[in-house]
Amino acid sequence: MTRAADATASPVKEFDAVVVGAGFAGLYMLHRLRGLGLSARVYEAGGGIGGTWYWNRYPGARCDVESMDYSYSFSEELQQEWKWTERYASQPEILRYIEHVADRFDLRRDIELKTRVASAIWDETANRWEVRTDRGDRVFAQFCIMATGCLSTAQTPAFKGLETFGGTWNHTGTWPHEGVDFTGQRVGVIGTGSSAIQSIPIIARQAASLVVFQRTPNFSVPAHNAPLDRDFEGRVKANYAEYRRQARESRVGFVVASNDTSALAATPEERLREYEARWNRGGLGFSAAFSDLLVSKDANDTAAAFFHDKIRSIVRDPAIAEMLSPTGYPIGTKRMCVDTDYYATFNRDNVRLVDLRKHPIEAITPRGLRTRDAEYELDSIVFAIGFDAMTGALLGIDIRGRDGLTLGQKWAAGPRTYLGIAIAGFPNLFAITGPGSPSVLSNMIVSIEQHVDWIADCLVHLRAHGLHRIEATVDAEEAWVAHVNEVGHATLYPRANSWYMGANVPGKPRVFMPYVGGVGAYRQRCSDVAAKGYTGFSLASA
Ligand code: NAP
């Protein structure tokens, strides 16, 4: 489309800020921008708001961070008045919460749904971004804020023969709104990450038969989900500000009972007691059982062995238990899963497990799926194959910074940012929970609020000082990337072929993308940068 033709198609508009995405991050950013008296437009590709929680409607979709933690803290009235029903909120409940927030703060009037941002091009002379959408909008904004999410670009299933499949197929990350009724069907699920592990027990109860195609087994801890304990809710709400403060200063954005001792210093009995207690409590707190689980392979092996024993104690067929037991990577270095009845599901007569490492998929066929050794007749296939994480959504937009540098060129060898918020060469562009920040290693809402508040404070600073542009310096970015790498490589994380490393997307550069230094320490660092007048950034009035 030419510029001239496009310009006549819709009137040119100018905003202080364009925000890309209307999930938790985009909504709160809009709220803050409004509060500063700035004009903003939010573009959202989905037909509704909610981001992750709009798209991921697969059976059993639920947050693995507890609901009293996985919620906004910016409004005392909101956090006091909203009543979660369960310890871990389900996708429909989280979406209802997001809708409530949008209505309560009157956010919808600045959000354009079903509109995907196609390009964002920096105009050096005007100090502003030119943003174009797939619906022909062409707008200008001084600031462009990417609230595009870390797990929002679903991997396209690239299986030979998929177009010939006679049944129906869906990706967990783009699930049909009307749901899928598997009653009486022969179903195949490909993948055994968090999405699969949540949906498999439910699909197994509904379907006539279920075949799970597993490439890499995952460590999964029981959720022990239950109606929210009203005494606990009361205690938290009586002191919510303090509860939130502790979460912000914690390592992962919610408070877990941490243990300063090494797993190797504990006796086998002490270890077992600690692991049992964590297993019985349920949830992601397992990783904090000992201080060295993510830095010492020997320590980590003790936790892995505990899981293997658990799997053997639940799964009756020893061969299946063996197949479900992860061995090729340290526990916790691929995102740990939180489940309800996952391992027990493999005791059902209608469920089979296929090891794709031994029996690779050759093709999807008109009647089902063929591995090297067998053909499985299927009515429905569920692709639970994950996302082009952390960089996919950003690189899906044609972003061009100074001198026409594209983000794709800049990140050809992997993402490079300063603090995960800013990118040298891309002035006045902010990423909320971008690569190089704690993001996916944390409670996302805590990290989102921290970034949004930091960006809002930055805009106030610029305005107060008559400044019009801010850009990370190359030196600061270099140093930050080196620090992120150093901290990451001091842990066991890089030993796994995980989506943290980009390993799940063929051809993606292998870089450990999130910052593992801890939410509290990271927040302090960002605050120091701001307090010292935005060290590592160049600021200019023209
Ligand atoms: P995922 O963790 O990336 O899992 C994808 C699964 O598909 C893996 O088992 C992967 O195997 C497999 N796979 C990918 N490509 C494949 C191929 N070509 N052939 C065969 N198998 C293939 O994706 P996800 O389960 O959607 O979860 C992504 C992240 O979203 C989670 O880690 C979590 O952070 C978040 N999430 C959270 C929740 C929650 O809060 N409870 C729920 C869902 C998702 P390999 O391991 O071998 O690559």
XYZ file of C-alpha atoms and ligand atoms in Angstrom:
590
model
C 0.000 0.000 0.000
C 1.356 3.403 -0.872
C 1.589 6.135 1.647
C -0.699 8.415 -0.326
C -3.370 5.776 -0.827
C -3.156 4.850 2.826
C -3.366 8.421 4.032
C -6.597 8.990 2.138
C -8.042 5.734 3.505
C -8.151 7.003 7.063
C -7.380 10.347 8.656
C -3.956 10.708 10.241
C -4.080 10.919 14.014
C -1.493 11.965 16.544
C -1.180 10.627 20.095
C 1.290 11.029 22.875
C 1.607 7.249 22.997
C 0.583 4.182 21.077
C 0.329 1.020 23.154
C 0.435 -2.332 21.369
C -1.643 -4.982 23.130
C -4.574 -4.903 25.547
C -3.621 -7.602 28.013
C -2.685 -6.972 31.629
C 0.259 -4.780 30.521
C -1.502 -2.652 27.902
C -4.519 -1.988 30.107
C -2.514 -0.789 33.066
C -0.263 1.287 30.780
C -3.321 2.981 29.341
C -4.635 3.694 32.827
C -1.352 5.321 33.846
C -1.069 7.353 30.632
C -4.592 8.673 31.167
C -3.686 9.607 34.712
C -0.785 11.670 33.386
C -3.108 13.506 31.036
C -1.499 11.940 27.966
C -3.401 10.880 24.891
C -3.092 7.238 23.970
C -4.396 4.654 21.575
C -4.206 0.932 22.297
C -4.230 -1.494 19.390
C -5.209 -5.080 20.072
C -5.190 -7.898 17.516
C -7.770 -9.952 19.421
C -11.509 -9.530 19.194
C -11.530 -8.729 22.910
C -9.209 -7.523 25.618
C -7.213 -9.836 27.893
C -4.193 -10.951 25.859
C -3.083 -14.390 27.056
C -6.388 -14.845 28.844
C -8.361 -13.955 25.749
C -6.594 -16.496 23.536
C -5.798 -19.435 25.823
C -9.236 -20.983 26.349
C -8.218 -24.632 26.157
C -9.771 -27.088 28.625
C -8.315 -26.611 32.087
C -6.584 -23.281 31.333
C -5.735 -21.780 34.669
C -3.013 -19.621 36.158
C -0.240 -21.359 38.082
C 0.365 -18.315 40.276
C -2.142 -18.027 43.107
C -5.034 -15.633 42.557
C -4.285 -13.412 45.566
C -0.899 -12.783 43.917
C -1.873 -12.841 40.250
C -3.880 -9.617 40.269
C -3.294 -5.893 40.010
C -2.118 -4.048 43.096
C -2.434 -0.496 41.795
C -5.901 0.104 43.213
C -6.635 -0.609 46.861
C -10.393 -0.531 46.193
C -10.045 -3.017 43.350
C -7.936 -5.467 45.310
C -10.240 -5.229 48.313
C -13.490 -5.581 46.399
C -12.619 -8.299 43.904
C -13.349 -11.785 45.248
C -11.492 -14.704 43.696
C -13.255 -18.019 43.989
C -10.302 -20.424 43.831
C -6.714 -20.693 45.001
C -5.657 -20.725 41.332
C -7.988 -18.763 39.084
C -9.340 -20.323 35.908
C -9.074 -18.612 32.535
C -12.765 -17.558 32.476
C -12.469 -15.975 35.914
C -9.275 -14.102 35.018
C -10.902 -12.831 31.843
C -13.925 -11.656 33.874
C -11.509 -9.817 36.173
C -9.779 -8.123 33.235
C -13.167 -7.095 31.774
C -14.138 -5.724 35.169
C -10.929 -3.674 35.374
C -11.481 -2.271 31.881
C -15.017 -1.191 32.779
C -14.165 0.058 36.236
C -11.428 2.347 34.898
C -13.294 3.183 31.702
C -10.482 1.920 29.504
C -12.349 0.609 26.478
C -12.858 3.910 24.680
C -9.158 4.143 23.771
C -8.767 0.528 22.636
C -9.153 -0.607 19.057
C -9.833 -4.327 18.851
C -9.244 -6.625 15.887
C -6.430 -4.322 14.826
C -2.916 -5.630 14.479
C -0.009 -3.218 14.405
C 1.900 -3.957 11.220
C 4.744 -1.466 11.473
C 6.280 1.176 13.705
C 8.788 3.439 12.025
C 10.853 6.050 13.822
C 10.833 9.509 12.305
C 14.140 11.049 13.329
C 13.278 14.582 12.351
C 9.884 14.704 14.031
C 10.941 12.611 17.069
C 7.952 10.371 16.782
C 6.797 6.953 15.683
C 4.666 6.356 12.644
C 2.470 3.373 13.375
C 0.430 1.503 10.801
C -2.117 -1.205 11.351
C -3.514 -4.011 9.251
C -6.767 -2.040 8.994
C -5.142 0.901 7.288
C -4.726 3.187 10.303
C -1.737 5.470 10.127
C -1.036 7.304 13.359
C 1.836 9.201 14.909
C 2.948 8.984 18.483
C 5.871 10.366 20.420
C 6.138 7.096 22.346
C 5.527 3.545 21.263
C 4.956 1.081 24.091
C 5.047 -2.612 23.372
C 2.682 -4.492 25.660
C 2.793 -7.447 23.317
C 3.261 -10.235 25.879
C 5.919 -12.890 26.230
C 3.859 -15.896 25.157
C 1.497 -14.460 22.573
C 2.769 -15.742 19.237
C 1.566 -19.330 18.944
C 3.893 -21.656 17.056
C 2.402 -22.639 13.739
C 2.196 -26.418 13.476
C 4.656 -27.269 10.709
C 3.791 -30.929 10.248
C 3.883 -32.525 6.846
C 0.412 -33.436 5.622
C -1.555 -31.286 8.089
C -3.594 -29.870 5.212
C -4.796 -33.378 4.364
C -6.138 -34.125 7.860
C -9.828 -35.051 7.719
C -10.572 -34.236 11.361
C -10.361 -30.985 13.267
C -7.287 -29.475 14.870
C -6.622 -26.593 17.226
C -3.692 -24.898 18.932
C -4.119 -24.403 22.691
C -3.013 -20.778 22.309
C -5.734 -19.896 19.776
C -8.583 -22.027 21.122
C -12.095 -21.601 19.635
C -14.367 -19.441 21.779
C -17.240 -21.877 21.523
C -15.040 -24.635 22.994
C -14.445 -28.089 21.559
C -16.569 -31.082 22.506
C -14.363 -34.174 22.438
C -17.142 -36.547 23.501
C -16.787 -39.860 21.703
C -13.729 -38.689 19.782
C -10.297 -40.172 19.243
C -8.007 -37.326 20.210
C -4.280 -36.758 19.874
C -2.406 -34.145 21.911
C 1.033 -33.113 20.669
C 3.232 -31.576 23.350
C 3.603 -31.996 27.100
C 4.240 -28.447 28.367
C 2.027 -26.511 30.809
C -0.862 -26.139 28.347
C -0.908 -29.855 27.527
C -0.494 -30.883 31.148
C -3.515 -28.806 32.146
C -5.717 -29.977 29.288
C -4.809 -33.684 29.049
C -6.664 -34.840 32.222
C -9.835 -33.056 31.114
C -9.694 -34.222 27.502
C -9.022 -37.774 28.706
C -12.230 -37.750 30.750
C -14.265 -36.550 27.772
C -12.775 -38.337 24.781
C -13.277 -41.945 23.708
C -9.506 -42.261 23.499
C -6.496 -40.019 23.869
C -2.978 -40.434 22.537
C -0.367 -38.105 24.032
C 2.626 -37.494 21.768
C 5.533 -36.523 23.993
C 8.874 -35.185 22.811
C 10.269 -34.132 26.195
C 8.715 -35.090 29.538
C 8.189 -32.257 32.012
C 8.391 -31.994 35.764
C 4.937 -31.269 37.111
C 3.914 -30.564 40.671
C 0.314 -30.890 41.912
C -1.678 -27.666 42.160
C -3.935 -28.835 45.006
C -6.372 -26.279 43.727
C -9.370 -25.616 45.960
C -11.938 -22.939 46.722
C -10.084 -19.920 48.042
C -9.609 -20.190 51.791
C -11.651 -17.255 53.097
C -9.519 -16.928 56.238
C -6.428 -16.611 54.082
C -8.180 -14.071 51.866
C -9.176 -12.072 54.939
C -5.650 -12.106 56.313
C -4.172 -10.983 53.001
C -6.752 -8.257 52.473
C -6.284 -6.924 56.003
C -2.673 -6.269 55.102
C -2.631 -6.260 51.310
C -0.190 -3.345 50.950
C 2.434 -5.161 52.993
C 1.720 -8.454 51.206
C 2.310 -6.720 47.855
C 5.460 -5.013 49.114
C 6.958 -8.357 50.034
C 6.028 -9.754 46.622
C 7.701 -6.829 44.851
C 10.887 -7.332 46.819
C 10.920 -11.104 46.464
C 12.875 -13.179 43.961
C 9.961 -14.253 41.778
C 7.231 -11.716 42.447
C 5.324 -13.692 45.050
C 6.347 -14.806 48.468
C 7.292 -18.429 48.909
C 8.784 -19.959 51.992
C 12.450 -19.898 51.063
C 15.117 -22.080 52.541
C 18.689 -20.849 52.832
C 20.231 -24.279 53.233
C 21.846 -26.344 50.517
C 20.112 -29.552 49.485
C 23.502 -31.233 49.797
C 23.952 -30.085 53.395
C 20.658 -31.700 54.391
C 20.388 -35.376 55.319
C 18.322 -37.602 52.990
C 15.554 -37.599 55.620
C 15.550 -33.790 55.874
C 15.461 -33.485 52.099
C 12.569 -35.887 51.816
C 10.647 -34.022 54.518
C 11.178 -30.704 52.750
C 10.268 -32.038 49.300
C 7.184 -33.816 50.656
C 6.030 -30.648 52.400
C 6.400 -28.643 49.180
C 4.732 -31.337 47.077
C 1.821 -31.471 49.522
C 1.454 -27.708 49.581
C 1.459 -27.715 45.772
C 2.490 -25.130 43.226
C 5.636 -23.408 42.057
C 7.117 -22.927 45.533
C 8.781 -26.315 45.056
C 11.805 -24.687 43.384
C 12.613 -22.809 46.595
C 12.891 -26.026 48.639
C 16.665 -25.495 48.917
C 18.937 -22.610 48.014
C 21.005 -24.421 45.405
C 18.506 -26.352 43.303
C 19.051 -24.103 40.297
C 22.801 -23.682 40.628
C 24.141 -27.101 41.623
C 23.507 -30.131 39.435
C 24.110 -32.471 42.381
C 21.573 -30.608 44.493
C 19.166 -30.543 41.576
C 19.513 -34.297 41.077
C 18.096 -34.892 44.560
C 14.912 -33.003 43.641
C 14.696 -34.768 40.266
C 15.003 -38.139 42.008
C 12.153 -37.165 44.339
C 9.972 -36.421 41.304
C 10.895 -39.688 39.636
C 9.826 -41.537 42.788
C 6.566 -39.616 42.853
C 5.834 -40.424 39.220
C 6.567 -44.112 39.866
C 4.262 -44.065 42.889
C 1.372 -42.610 40.861
C 1.706 -44.270 37.445
C 0.992 -47.992 37.635
C 2.784 -49.109 34.462
C 6.548 -48.856 35.172
C 7.353 -48.380 31.479
C 4.969 -45.411 31.223
C 6.309 -43.984 34.500
C 9.789 -44.203 33.026
C 8.715 -42.415 29.854
C 7.102 -39.632 31.906
C 10.216 -39.095 34.031
C 12.401 -36.247 32.766
C 16.099 -37.041 32.772
C 17.778 -34.922 30.114
C 17.776 -31.562 31.907
C 17.803 -30.238 35.476
C 14.458 -29.762 37.221
C 13.231 -26.168 37.025
C 15.301 -25.239 33.970
C 12.305 -25.762 31.737
C 9.305 -24.008 33.218
C 7.889 -26.321 35.879
C 4.268 -27.329 35.342
C 1.466 -27.300 37.876
C -1.244 -29.883 37.352
C -4.392 -31.535 38.546
C -4.257 -35.324 38.067
C -1.766 -35.241 35.197
C 0.311 -38.313 36.012
C -2.718 -40.300 37.231
C -4.361 -39.731 33.860
C -1.904 -42.234 32.384
C -3.537 -44.962 34.506
C -6.718 -44.632 32.448
C -7.502 -47.356 29.934
C -8.326 -44.838 27.221
C -4.986 -42.981 27.384
C -1.754 -43.886 25.579
C 1.638 -42.234 25.623
C 3.928 -42.175 22.584
C 7.589 -41.245 22.932
C 8.382 -39.091 19.912
C 12.115 -39.378 20.501
C 11.881 -43.087 19.783
C 9.010 -42.826 17.322
C 9.195 -39.465 15.523
C 6.196 -38.060 13.716
C 6.469 -38.637 9.965
C 3.259 -36.971 8.866
C -0.269 -36.005 9.657
C -2.468 -38.126 7.385
C -6.098 -37.794 6.257
C -7.083 -40.244 9.028
C -4.729 -39.234 11.807
C -1.025 -39.223 12.526
C 1.765 -41.487 11.403
C 4.948 -41.984 13.369
C 7.881 -43.925 12.006
C 6.398 -47.093 13.484
C 2.628 -46.787 13.644
C -0.429 -44.919 12.447
C -2.939 -43.463 14.923
C -6.490 -42.798 13.778
C -7.662 -39.484 15.183
C -10.768 -37.320 14.933
C -9.126 -34.336 16.557
C -5.582 -33.100 17.112
C -4.604 -30.622 19.818
C -1.345 -28.810 19.168
C -0.023 -27.846 22.588
C 3.295 -26.917 20.995
C 3.890 -23.564 22.611
C 4.975 -20.145 21.471
C 7.705 -18.144 19.805
C 8.381 -16.793 23.270
C 9.579 -13.339 24.324
C 10.700 -12.096 20.913
C 8.044 -13.504 18.536
C 5.440 -10.791 19.018
C 7.975 -7.954 18.785
C 9.685 -9.333 15.708
C 6.284 -9.923 14.115
C 5.956 -6.144 13.779
C 8.067 -4.270 11.250
C 9.851 -2.039 13.776
C 12.437 0.349 12.363
C 14.497 2.606 14.529
C 17.158 5.187 13.762
C 18.760 5.026 10.288
C 16.196 2.456 9.193
C 17.643 -0.259 11.426
C 15.045 -3.006 11.779
C 14.531 -4.848 15.033
C 15.051 -8.071 13.096
C 18.529 -6.898 12.062
C 19.326 -5.679 15.532
C 18.281 -8.972 17.116
C 19.616 -11.304 14.435
C 21.858 -13.021 16.989
C 19.290 -12.824 19.800
C 17.526 -10.063 21.719
C 19.559 -7.163 23.103
C 17.980 -4.642 25.438
C 18.818 -2.298 28.254
C 16.972 -3.526 31.364
C 14.516 -5.372 29.131
C 12.706 -2.057 28.698
C 14.618 -0.135 26.044
C 16.670 -0.831 22.927
C 19.627 1.198 21.655
C 18.801 2.589 18.218
C 15.064 2.686 18.981
C 14.321 5.985 20.745
C 11.076 6.491 22.668
C 10.231 2.808 22.347
C 9.521 0.816 25.493
C 8.948 -2.890 25.943
C 6.902 -4.050 28.912
C 8.473 -7.236 30.308
C 10.834 -7.464 27.358
C 13.706 -9.945 27.029
C 16.415 -9.132 29.549
C 13.908 -8.491 32.344
C 12.616 -11.023 34.912
C 9.287 -11.339 33.049
C 8.557 -15.045 32.549
C 10.642 -16.025 35.578
C 8.316 -14.003 37.753
C 4.724 -13.302 38.633
C 3.930 -11.444 35.418
C 1.553 -8.971 37.041
C 4.194 -7.758 39.483
C 6.697 -7.334 36.663
C 4.138 -5.627 34.437
C 3.193 -3.125 37.121
C 6.841 -2.369 37.807
C 7.612 -1.689 34.140
C 4.479 0.357 33.555
C 5.182 2.490 36.628
C 8.802 2.929 35.583
C 7.770 4.020 32.078
C 5.117 6.380 33.457
C 7.662 7.957 35.829
C 10.084 8.298 32.934
C 7.509 10.149 30.841
C 6.848 12.496 33.778
C 10.591 13.136 34.042
C 10.910 13.895 30.334
C 7.969 16.267 30.439
C 9.199 18.021 33.570
C 12.596 18.637 31.955
C 11.352 19.656 28.524
C 12.873 16.533 26.964
C 11.424 14.859 23.909
C 13.423 11.729 23.445
C 15.085 8.992 25.411
C 17.244 6.218 24.059
C 19.355 3.513 25.674
C 23.064 3.945 24.958
C 24.957 1.166 23.222
C 27.367 0.918 26.156
C 24.605 0.523 28.731
C 22.910 -2.079 26.573
C 26.156 -4.011 26.094
C 26.784 -4.026 29.819
C 23.216 -5.125 30.585
C 23.298 -7.950 28.039
C 26.617 -9.116 29.497
C 25.145 -9.003 33.003
C 21.998 -10.929 31.984
C 24.222 -13.568 30.383
C 26.588 -13.774 33.300
C 23.818 -14.220 35.841
C 21.970 -16.682 33.615
C 25.055 -18.784 32.958
C 25.840 -18.990 36.664
C 22.681 -21.124 36.927
C 21.629 -24.434 35.437
C 19.015 -22.804 33.176
C 21.088 -22.805 29.966
C 21.462 -26.587 30.236
C 17.912 -27.186 29.024
C 16.561 -26.916 25.511
C 13.811 -24.625 26.728
C 11.797 -21.822 25.239
C 13.721 -19.545 27.666
C 16.686 -20.342 25.388
C 14.738 -20.056 22.147
C 15.362 -23.773 21.644
C 11.760 -24.636 20.770
C 11.737 -22.620 17.549
C 13.820 -24.038 14.710
C 16.530 -21.550 13.703
C 15.984 -19.196 16.649
C 19.242 -17.961 18.226
C 20.128 -19.760 21.467
C 20.203 -17.008 24.061
C 18.975 -17.209 27.629
C 16.398 -14.445 27.348
C 14.927 -13.634 30.781
C 16.840 -11.991 33.619
C 17.370 -14.413 36.480
C 18.765 -11.921 39.010
C 15.469 -11.705 40.908
C 12.486 -9.367 40.855
C 13.436 -7.391 43.956
C 17.058 -6.796 42.955
C 16.019 -5.921 39.419
C 13.418 -3.432 40.627
C 16.066 -1.755 42.767
C 18.366 -1.491 39.779
C 15.682 0.101 37.607
C 14.792 2.526 40.404
C 18.457 3.490 40.798
C 18.757 4.186 37.077
C 15.769 6.538 37.289
C 16.884 8.154 40.550
C 20.268 9.008 39.041
C 18.675 10.814 36.105
C 18.317 7.786 33.789
C 21.857 6.530 33.675
C 22.562 4.517 30.556
C 20.102 6.558 28.535
C 20.699 9.572 26.359
C 18.038 12.222 26.813
C 17.465 15.072 24.420
C 15.170 17.998 23.969
C 15.125 17.830 20.180
P 5.658 -25.251 25.923
O 5.967 -25.232 27.354
O 6.614 -24.650 24.982
O 5.361 -26.747 25.536
C 5.240 -27.128 24.198
C 5.300 -28.626 24.111
O 5.161 -29.006 22.753
C 6.620 -29.191 24.592
O 6.369 -30.419 25.219
C 7.388 -29.356 23.289
O 8.384 -30.321 23.350
C 6.280 -29.791 22.379
N 6.565 -29.525 20.980
C 6.828 -28.321 20.415
N 7.033 -28.477 19.099
C 6.890 -29.778 18.837
C 7.010 -30.553 17.659
N 7.291 -29.999 16.483
N 6.805 -31.881 17.751
C 6.512 -32.445 18.934
N 6.390 -31.777 20.096
C 6.589 -30.445 20.028
O 4.250 -24.527 25.625
P 2.988 -24.372 26.582
O 2.638 -25.657 27.221
O 1.933 -23.684 25.813
O 3.501 -23.424 27.721
C 4.288 -22.280 27.434
C 4.429 -21.435 28.667
O 3.231 -20.720 28.880
C 4.624 -22.221 29.946
O 5.939 -22.649 30.120
C 4.178 -21.211 30.968
O 5.171 -20.250 31.206
C 3.014 -20.566 30.253
N 1.784 -21.279 30.612
C 1.369 -21.126 31.892
C 0.254 -21.784 32.278
C -0.210 -21.598 33.658
O -0.132 -20.548 34.239
N -0.672 -22.622 34.275
C -0.447 -22.616 31.422
C 0.012 -22.750 30.130
C 1.130 -22.071 29.736
P 9.907 -29.902 23.748
O 9.878 -29.668 25.226
O 10.704 -31.056 23.325
O 10.224 -28.646 22.987
